[in-house]
Amino acid sequence: MTTDTTQEQECVFCSIIAGDLPSDTVYRDDQVIAIKDNNPQAPIHVLIITREHNLESLNDASRLDASLLGHALYTAAKVANQMGIAESGYRVVVNTGEKAGQSVPHLHLHVLGGRNLAWPPG
Ligand code: AMP
Ligand code: ZN
């Protein structure tokens, strides 16, 4: 999806990145920010959010985005380590589209841990 100013203005993650909405930020760099999910589904639930709004979901990714996607995944591992769940185990989830329950159309990864995570997921 192409970048649209109105979309960005209405996007909760863009508002957080712009500093217009509060968040509990645990990591930031020039490509992503990591914040605590405000409706946590596990004792540790962090979102790795790409700074730009240009990708609404994985479906919008092209080959040119491979580096950003790799960086987001690497950041998930780094944040899991920072949050103390790397050794016990954690799950990285990217809900994509309606049937997967994606509720915010701005690319993000969930990092979940701190409890036993059932498989298969619901
Ligand atoms: P998804 O449903 O995969 O699109 O994930 C969106 C996530 O964003 C959900 O887990 C929400 O709880 C979380 N979320 C929505 N608004 C906020 C917010 N203002 N601060 C932190 N997390 C949020
Ligand atoms: Zn956005």
mmCIF file of N, CA, C and O in Angstrom, residues 43-111:
data_model
loop_
_atom_site.group_PDB
_atom_site.id
_atom_site.type_symbol
_atom_site.label_atom_id
_atom_site.label_comp_id
_atom_site.label_asym_id
_atom_site.label_seq_id
_atom_site.Cartn_x
_atom_site.Cartn_y
_atom_site.Cartn_z
ATOM 1 N N PRO A 43 3.095 -12.471 30.042
ATOM 2 C CA PRO A 43 3.815 -11.590 30.975
ATOM 3 C C PRO A 43 4.765 -10.627 30.262
ATOM 4 O O PRO A 43 4.933 -9.483 30.681
ATOM 5 N N ILE A 44 5.408 -11.117 29.201
ATOM 6 C CA ILE A 44 6.195 -10.228 28.330
ATOM 7 C C ILE A 44 5.508 -10.197 26.978
ATOM 8 O O ILE A 44 5.319 -11.243 26.339
ATOM 9 N N HIS A 45 5.114 -9.019 26.548
ATOM 10 C CA HIS A 45 4.470 -8.852 25.241
ATOM 11 C C HIS A 45 4.924 -7.507 24.677
ATOM 12 O O HIS A 45 4.456 -6.448 25.092
ATOM 13 N N VAL A 46 5.853 -7.599 23.760
ATOM 14 C CA VAL A 46 6.457 -6.395 23.165
ATOM 15 C C VAL A 46 6.142 -6.386 21.678
ATOM 16 O O VAL A 46 6.111 -7.436 21.022
ATOM 17 N N LEU A 47 5.915 -5.194 21.143
ATOM 18 C CA LEU A 47 5.685 -5.020 19.709
ATOM 19 C C LEU A 47 6.919 -4.382 19.081
ATOM 20 O O LEU A 47 7.408 -3.352 19.587
ATOM 21 N N ILE A 48 7.427 -4.990 18.017
ATOM 22 C CA ILE A 48 8.495 -4.383 17.219
ATOM 23 C C ILE A 48 7.797 -3.718 16.041
ATOM 24 O O ILE A 48 7.178 -4.403 15.215
ATOM 25 N N ILE A 49 7.868 -2.405 15.965
ATOM 26 C CA ILE A 49 7.099 -1.634 14.978
ATOM 27 C C ILE A 49 8.062 -0.934 14.023
ATOM 28 O O ILE A 49 8.987 -0.231 14.471
ATOM 29 N N THR A 50 7.835 -1.119 12.721
ATOM 30 C CA THR A 50 8.672 -0.412 11.745
ATOM 31 C C THR A 50 8.335 1.080 11.805
ATOM 32 O O THR A 50 7.186 1.470 11.990
ATOM 33 N N ARG A 51 9.351 1.925 11.667
ATOM 34 C CA ARG A 51 9.123 3.371 11.826
ATOM 35 C C ARG A 51 8.267 3.965 10.711
ATOM 36 O O ARG A 51 7.506 4.893 10.931
ATOM 37 N N GLU A 52 8.425 3.451 9.504
ATOM 38 C CA GLU A 52 7.654 3.990 8.378
ATOM 39 C C GLU A 52 6.325 3.261 8.263
ATOM 40 O O GLU A 52 6.217 2.082 8.582
ATOM 41 N N HIS A 53 5.326 3.959 7.758
ATOM 42 C CA HIS A 53 3.989 3.370 7.612
ATOM 43 C C HIS A 53 3.830 2.656 6.264
ATOM 44 O O HIS A 53 2.776 2.100 5.992
ATOM 45 N N ASN A 54 4.877 2.653 5.435
ATOM 46 C CA ASN A 54 4.691 2.195 4.044
ATOM 47 C C ASN A 54 4.247 0.739 3.912
ATOM 48 O O ASN A 54 3.598 0.384 2.942
ATOM 49 N N LEU A 55 4.573 -0.112 4.899
ATOM 50 C CA LEU A 55 4.120 -1.498 4.847
ATOM 51 C C LEU A 55 2.992 -1.689 5.859
ATOM 52 O O LEU A 55 3.210 -1.601 7.064
ATOM 53 N N GLU A 56 1.788 -1.939 5.356
ATOM 54 C CA GLU A 56 0.663 -2.169 6.271
ATOM 55 C C GLU A 56 0.697 -3.580 6.827
ATOM 56 O O GLU A 56 0.206 -3.835 7.930
ATOM 57 N N SER A 57 1.217 -4.508 6.055
ATOM 58 C CA SER A 57 1.357 -5.891 6.525
ATOM 59 C C SER A 57 2.459 -6.547 5.711
ATOM 60 O O SER A 57 3.008 -5.946 4.768
ATOM 61 N N LEU A 58 2.755 -7.800 6.037
ATOM 62 C CA LEU A 58 3.752 -8.553 5.253
ATOM 63 C C LEU A 58 3.356 -8.633 3.791
ATOM 64 O O LEU A 58 4.224 -8.750 2.919
ATOM 65 N N ASN A 59 2.058 -8.569 3.514
ATOM 66 C CA ASN A 59 1.595 -8.666 2.125
ATOM 67 C C ASN A 59 2.123 -7.532 1.262
ATOM 68 O O ASN A 59 2.148 -7.654 0.034
ATOM 69 N N ASP A 60 2.509 -6.407 1.879
ATOM 70 C CA ASP A 60 3.012 -5.272 1.110
ATOM 71 C C ASP A 60 4.522 -5.339 0.885
ATOM 72 O O ASP A 60 5.081 -4.490 0.190
ATOM 73 N N ALA A 61 5.178 -6.320 1.497
ATOM 74 C CA ALA A 61 6.638 -6.360 1.431
ATOM 75 C C ALA A 61 7.121 -6.803 0.049
ATOM 76 O O ALA A 61 6.543 -7.701 -0.574
ATOM 77 N N SER A 62 8.175 -6.165 -0.414
ATOM 78 C CA SER A 62 8.826 -6.581 -1.660
ATOM 79 C C SER A 62 10.247 -7.015 -1.313
ATOM 80 O O SER A 62 10.690 -6.909 -0.161
ATOM 81 N N ARG A 63 10.961 -7.465 -2.327
ATOM 82 C CA ARG A 63 12.350 -7.891 -2.120
ATOM 83 C C ARG A 63 13.176 -6.754 -1.506
ATOM 84 O O ARG A 63 14.101 -6.980 -0.742
ATOM 85 N N LEU A 64 12.811 -5.519 -1.845
ATOM 86 C CA LEU A 64 13.559 -4.364 -1.349
ATOM 87 C C LEU A 64 13.412 -4.184 0.163
ATOM 88 O O LEU A 64 14.167 -3.459 0.785
ATOM 89 N N ASP A 65 12.409 -4.828 0.745
ATOM 90 C CA ASP A 65 12.169 -4.697 2.184
ATOM 91 C C ASP A 65 12.851 -5.795 2.999
ATOM 92 O O ASP A 65 12.695 -5.847 4.223
ATOM 93 N N ALA A 66 13.591 -6.670 2.324
ATOM 94 C CA ALA A 66 14.178 -7.828 3.019
ATOM 95 C C ALA A 66 15.100 -7.400 4.162
ATOM 96 O O ALA A 66 15.098 -8.011 5.243
ATOM 97 N N SER A 67 15.847 -6.341 3.950
ATOM 98 C CA SER A 67 16.776 -5.891 4.986
ATOM 99 C C SER A 67 16.017 -5.382 6.221
ATOM 100 O O SER A 67 16.368 -5.706 7.361
ATOM 101 N N LEU A 68 14.956 -4.595 5.984
ATOM 102 C CA LEU A 68 14.137 -4.087 7.093
ATOM 103 C C LEU A 68 13.478 -5.247 7.849
ATOM 104 O O LEU A 68 13.460 -5.266 9.088
ATOM 105 N N LEU A 69 12.964 -6.216 7.108
ATOM 106 C CA LEU A 69 12.309 -7.364 7.751
ATOM 107 C C LEU A 69 13.312 -8.155 8.580
ATOM 108 O O LEU A 69 13.006 -8.584 9.701
ATOM 109 N N GLY A 70 14.498 -8.326 8.033
ATOM 110 C CA GLY A 70 15.549 -9.021 8.779
ATOM 111 C C GLY A 70 15.925 -8.256 10.024
ATOM 112 O O GLY A 70 16.113 -8.837 11.100
ATOM 113 N N HIS A 71 16.006 -6.946 9.910
ATOM 114 C CA HIS A 71 16.353 -6.116 11.061
ATOM 115 C C HIS A 71 15.279 -6.210 12.142
ATOM 116 O O HIS A 71 15.594 -6.299 13.334
ATOM 117 N N ALA A 72 14.015 -6.213 11.724
ATOM 118 C CA ALA A 72 12.915 -6.314 12.695
ATOM 119 C C ALA A 72 12.983 -7.663 13.424
ATOM 120 O O ALA A 72 12.793 -7.731 14.652
ATOM 121 N N LEU A 73 13.287 -8.715 12.695
ATOM 122 C CA LEU A 73 13.380 -10.048 13.312
ATOM 123 C C LEU A 73 14.583 -10.122 14.255
ATOM 124 O O LEU A 73 14.494 -10.658 15.372
ATOM 125 N N TYR A 74 15.692 -9.564 13.821
ATOM 126 C CA TYR A 74 16.885 -9.514 14.679
ATOM 127 C C TYR A 74 16.583 -8.721 15.949
ATOM 128 O O TYR A 74 16.978 -9.110 17.057
ATOM 129 N N THR A 75 15.831 -7.607 15.785
ATOM 130 C CA THR A 75 15.477 -6.787 16.948
ATOM 131 C C THR A 75 14.592 -7.562 17.908
ATOM 132 O O THR A 75 14.706 -7.414 19.127
ATOM 133 N N ALA A 76 13.715 -8.404 17.368
ATOM 134 C CA ALA A 76 12.866 -9.241 18.233
ATOM 135 C C ALA A 76 13.742 -10.113 19.133
ATOM 136 O O ALA A 76 13.498 -10.232 20.339
ATOM 137 N N ALA A 77 14.775 -10.705 18.561
ATOM 138 C CA ALA A 77 15.684 -11.548 19.343
ATOM 139 C C ALA A 77 16.437 -10.725 20.382
ATOM 140 O O ALA A 77 16.600 -11.137 21.537
ATOM 141 N N LYS A 78 16.852 -9.527 19.969
ATOM 142 C CA LYS A 78 17.588 -8.655 20.894
ATOM 143 C C LYS A 78 16.698 -8.222 22.055
ATOM 144 O O LYS A 78 17.116 -8.216 23.216
ATOM 145 N N VAL A 79 15.465 -7.869 21.754
ATOM 146 C CA VAL A 79 14.528 -7.431 22.791
ATOM 147 C C VAL A 79 14.168 -8.600 23.712
ATOM 148 O O VAL A 79 14.051 -8.429 24.927
ATOM 149 N N ALA A 80 14.016 -9.809 23.138
ATOM 150 C CA ALA A 80 13.737 -10.980 23.972
ATOM 151 C C ALA A 80 14.869 -11.172 24.980
ATOM 152 O O ALA A 80 14.627 -11.456 26.164
ATOM 153 N N ASN A 81 16.072 -10.981 24.525
ATOM 154 C CA ASN A 81 17.229 -11.095 25.420
ATOM 155 C C ASN A 81 17.186 -10.003 26.484
ATOM 156 O O ASN A 81 17.354 -10.264 27.683
ATOM 157 N N GLN A 82 16.910 -8.788 26.052
ATOM 158 C CA GLN A 82 16.825 -7.632 26.972
ATOM 159 C C GLN A 82 15.735 -7.838 28.031
ATOM 160 O O GLN A 82 15.901 -7.451 29.189
ATOM 161 N N MET A 83 14.634 -8.473 27.641
ATOM 162 C CA MET A 83 13.504 -8.661 28.558
ATOM 163 C C MET A 83 13.654 -9.932 29.397
ATOM 164 O O MET A 83 12.783 -10.262 30.205
ATOM 165 N N GLY A 84 14.729 -10.685 29.165
ATOM 166 C CA GLY A 84 15.025 -11.842 30.010
ATOM 167 C C GLY A 84 14.271 -13.109 29.658
ATOM 168 O O GLY A 84 14.140 -14.005 30.489
ATOM 169 N N ILE A 85 13.769 -13.228 28.419
ATOM 170 C CA ILE A 85 13.006 -14.420 28.030
ATOM 171 C C ILE A 85 13.713 -15.237 26.943
ATOM 172 O O ILE A 85 13.160 -16.215 26.453
ATOM 173 N N ALA A 86 14.919 -14.832 26.579
ATOM 174 C CA ALA A 86 15.619 -15.536 25.490
ATOM 175 C C ALA A 86 15.866 -16.996 25.862
ATOM 176 O O ALA A 86 15.636 -17.901 25.042
ATOM 177 N N GLU A 87 16.307 -17.234 27.080
ATOM 178 C CA GLU A 87 16.661 -18.601 27.481
ATOM 179 C C GLU A 87 15.423 -19.461 27.705
ATOM 180 O O GLU A 87 15.375 -20.630 27.317
ATOM 181 N N SER A 88 14.400 -18.896 28.343
ATOM 182 C CA SER A 88 13.201 -19.691 28.663
ATOM 183 C C SER A 88 12.359 -19.963 27.419
ATOM 184 O O SER A 88 11.659 -20.976 27.340
ATOM 185 N N GLY A 89 12.432 -19.070 26.459
ATOM 186 C CA GLY A 89 11.705 -19.262 25.210
ATOM 187 C C GLY A 89 10.656 -18.196 24.977
ATOM 188 O O GLY A 89 10.089 -17.637 25.924
ATOM 189 N N TYR A 90 10.420 -17.938 23.738
ATOM 190 C CA TYR A 90 9.465 -16.882 23.354
ATOM 191 C C TYR A 90 8.957 -17.163 21.958
ATOM 192 O O TYR A 90 9.464 -18.047 21.259
ATOM 193 N N ARG A 91 7.934 -16.418 21.565
ATOM 194 C CA ARG A 91 7.350 -16.589 20.235
ATOM 195 C C ARG A 91 7.295 -15.232 19.532
ATOM 196 O O ARG A 91 6.942 -14.231 20.163
ATOM 197 N N VAL A 92 7.630 -15.232 18.251
ATOM 198 C CA VAL A 92 7.509 -14.025 17.419
ATOM 199 C C VAL A 92 6.360 -14.265 16.453
ATOM 200 O O VAL A 92 6.338 -15.274 15.741
ATOM 201 N N VAL A 93 5.393 -13.347 16.464
ATOM 202 C CA VAL A 93 4.170 -13.505 15.675
ATOM 203 C C VAL A 93 3.974 -12.273 14.794
ATOM 204 O O VAL A 93 4.180 -11.139 15.250
ATOM 205 N N VAL A 94 3.595 -12.514 13.551
ATOM 206 C CA VAL A 94 3.217 -11.397 12.672
ATOM 207 C C VAL A 94 1.816 -11.699 12.142
ATOM 208 O O VAL A 94 1.651 -12.430 11.157
ATOM 209 N N ASN A 95 0.814 -11.181 12.812
ATOM 210 C CA ASN A 95 -0.558 -11.361 12.334
ATOM 211 C C ASN A 95 -0.698 -10.615 11.013
ATOM 212 O O ASN A 95 -0.355 -9.432 10.923
ATOM 213 N N THR A 96 -1.210 -11.311 10.007
ATOM 214 C CA THR A 96 -1.295 -10.716 8.667
ATOM 215 C C THR A 96 -2.701 -10.911 8.115
ATOM 216 O O THR A 96 -3.105 -12.040 7.801
ATOM 217 N N GLY A 97 -3.426 -9.809 8.063
ATOM 218 C CA GLY A 97 -4.756 -9.853 7.477
ATOM 219 C C GLY A 97 -5.842 -10.233 8.467
ATOM 220 O O GLY A 97 -5.604 -10.571 9.621
ATOM 221 N N GLU A 98 -7.039 -10.180 7.942
ATOM 222 C CA GLU A 98 -8.254 -10.289 8.760
ATOM 223 C C GLU A 98 -8.356 -11.604 9.526
ATOM 224 O O GLU A 98 -8.574 -11.624 10.739
ATOM 225 N N LYS A 99 -8.168 -12.708 8.831
ATOM 226 C CA LYS A 99 -8.368 -14.007 9.492
ATOM 227 C C LYS A 99 -7.292 -14.314 10.519
ATOM 228 O O LYS A 99 -7.496 -15.182 11.376
ATOM 229 N N ALA A 100 -6.178 -13.627 10.425
ATOM 230 C CA ALA A 100 -5.125 -13.793 11.430
ATOM 231 C C ALA A 100 -5.334 -12.841 12.600
ATOM 232 O O ALA A 100 -4.558 -12.861 13.560
ATOM 233 N N GLY A 101 -6.345 -11.990 12.508
ATOM 234 C CA GLY A 101 -6.654 -11.082 13.609
ATOM 235 C C GLY A 101 -5.837 -9.815 13.636
ATOM 236 O O GLY A 101 -5.748 -9.155 14.675
ATOM 237 N N GLN A 102 -5.230 -9.448 12.496
ATOM 238 C CA GLN A 102 -4.473 -8.185 12.492
ATOM 239 C C GLN A 102 -5.427 -7.026 12.715
ATOM 240 O O GLN A 102 -6.415 -6.876 11.987
ATOM 241 N N SER A 103 -5.140 -6.203 13.724
ATOM 242 C CA SER A 103 -6.034 -5.090 14.048
ATOM 243 C C SER A 103 -5.421 -3.728 13.738
ATOM 244 O O SER A 103 -6.147 -2.743 13.622
ATOM 245 N N VAL A 104 -4.104 -3.648 13.617
ATOM 246 C CA VAL A 104 -3.457 -2.378 13.288
ATOM 247 C C VAL A 104 -2.713 -2.541 11.962
ATOM 248 O O VAL A 104 -1.748 -3.314 11.873
ATOM 249 N N PRO A 105 -3.157 -1.839 10.920
ATOM 250 C CA PRO A 105 -2.528 -1.996 9.601
ATOM 251 C C PRO A 105 -1.253 -1.173 9.456
ATOM 252 O O PRO A 105 -1.163 -0.216 8.679
ATOM 253 N N HIS A 106 -0.269 -1.522 10.241
ATOM 254 C CA HIS A 106 1.069 -0.920 10.198
ATOM 255 C C HIS A 106 1.981 -2.052 10.673
ATOM 256 O O HIS A 106 1.814 -2.532 11.801
ATOM 257 N N LEU A 107 2.923 -2.455 9.829
ATOM 258 C CA LEU A 107 3.676 -3.693 10.082
ATOM 259 C C LEU A 107 4.306 -3.729 11.476
ATOM 260 O O LEU A 107 4.964 -2.777 11.895
ATOM 261 N N HIS A 108 4.092 -4.835 12.167
ATOM 262 C CA HIS A 108 4.676 -5.009 13.507
ATOM 263 C C HIS A 108 4.812 -6.483 13.821
ATOM 264 O O HIS A 108 4.050 -7.317 13.319
ATOM 265 N N LEU A 109 5.778 -6.791 14.681
ATOM 266 C CA LEU A 109 6.002 -8.154 15.170
ATOM 267 C C LEU A 109 5.636 -8.180 16.645
ATOM 268 O O LEU A 109 5.944 -7.232 17.384
ATOM 269 N N HIS A 110 4.995 -9.254 17.075
ATOM 270 C CA HIS A 110 4.749 -9.474 18.495
ATOM 271 C C HIS A 110 5.861 -10.364 19.041
ATOM 272 O O HIS A 110 6.209 -11.372 18.420
ATOM 273 N N VAL A 111 6.378 -10.029 20.203
ATOM 274 C CA VAL A 111 7.304 -10.899 20.930
ATOM 275 C C VAL A 111 6.616 -11.272 22.239
ATOM 276 O O VAL A 111 6.301 -10.395 23.058
#
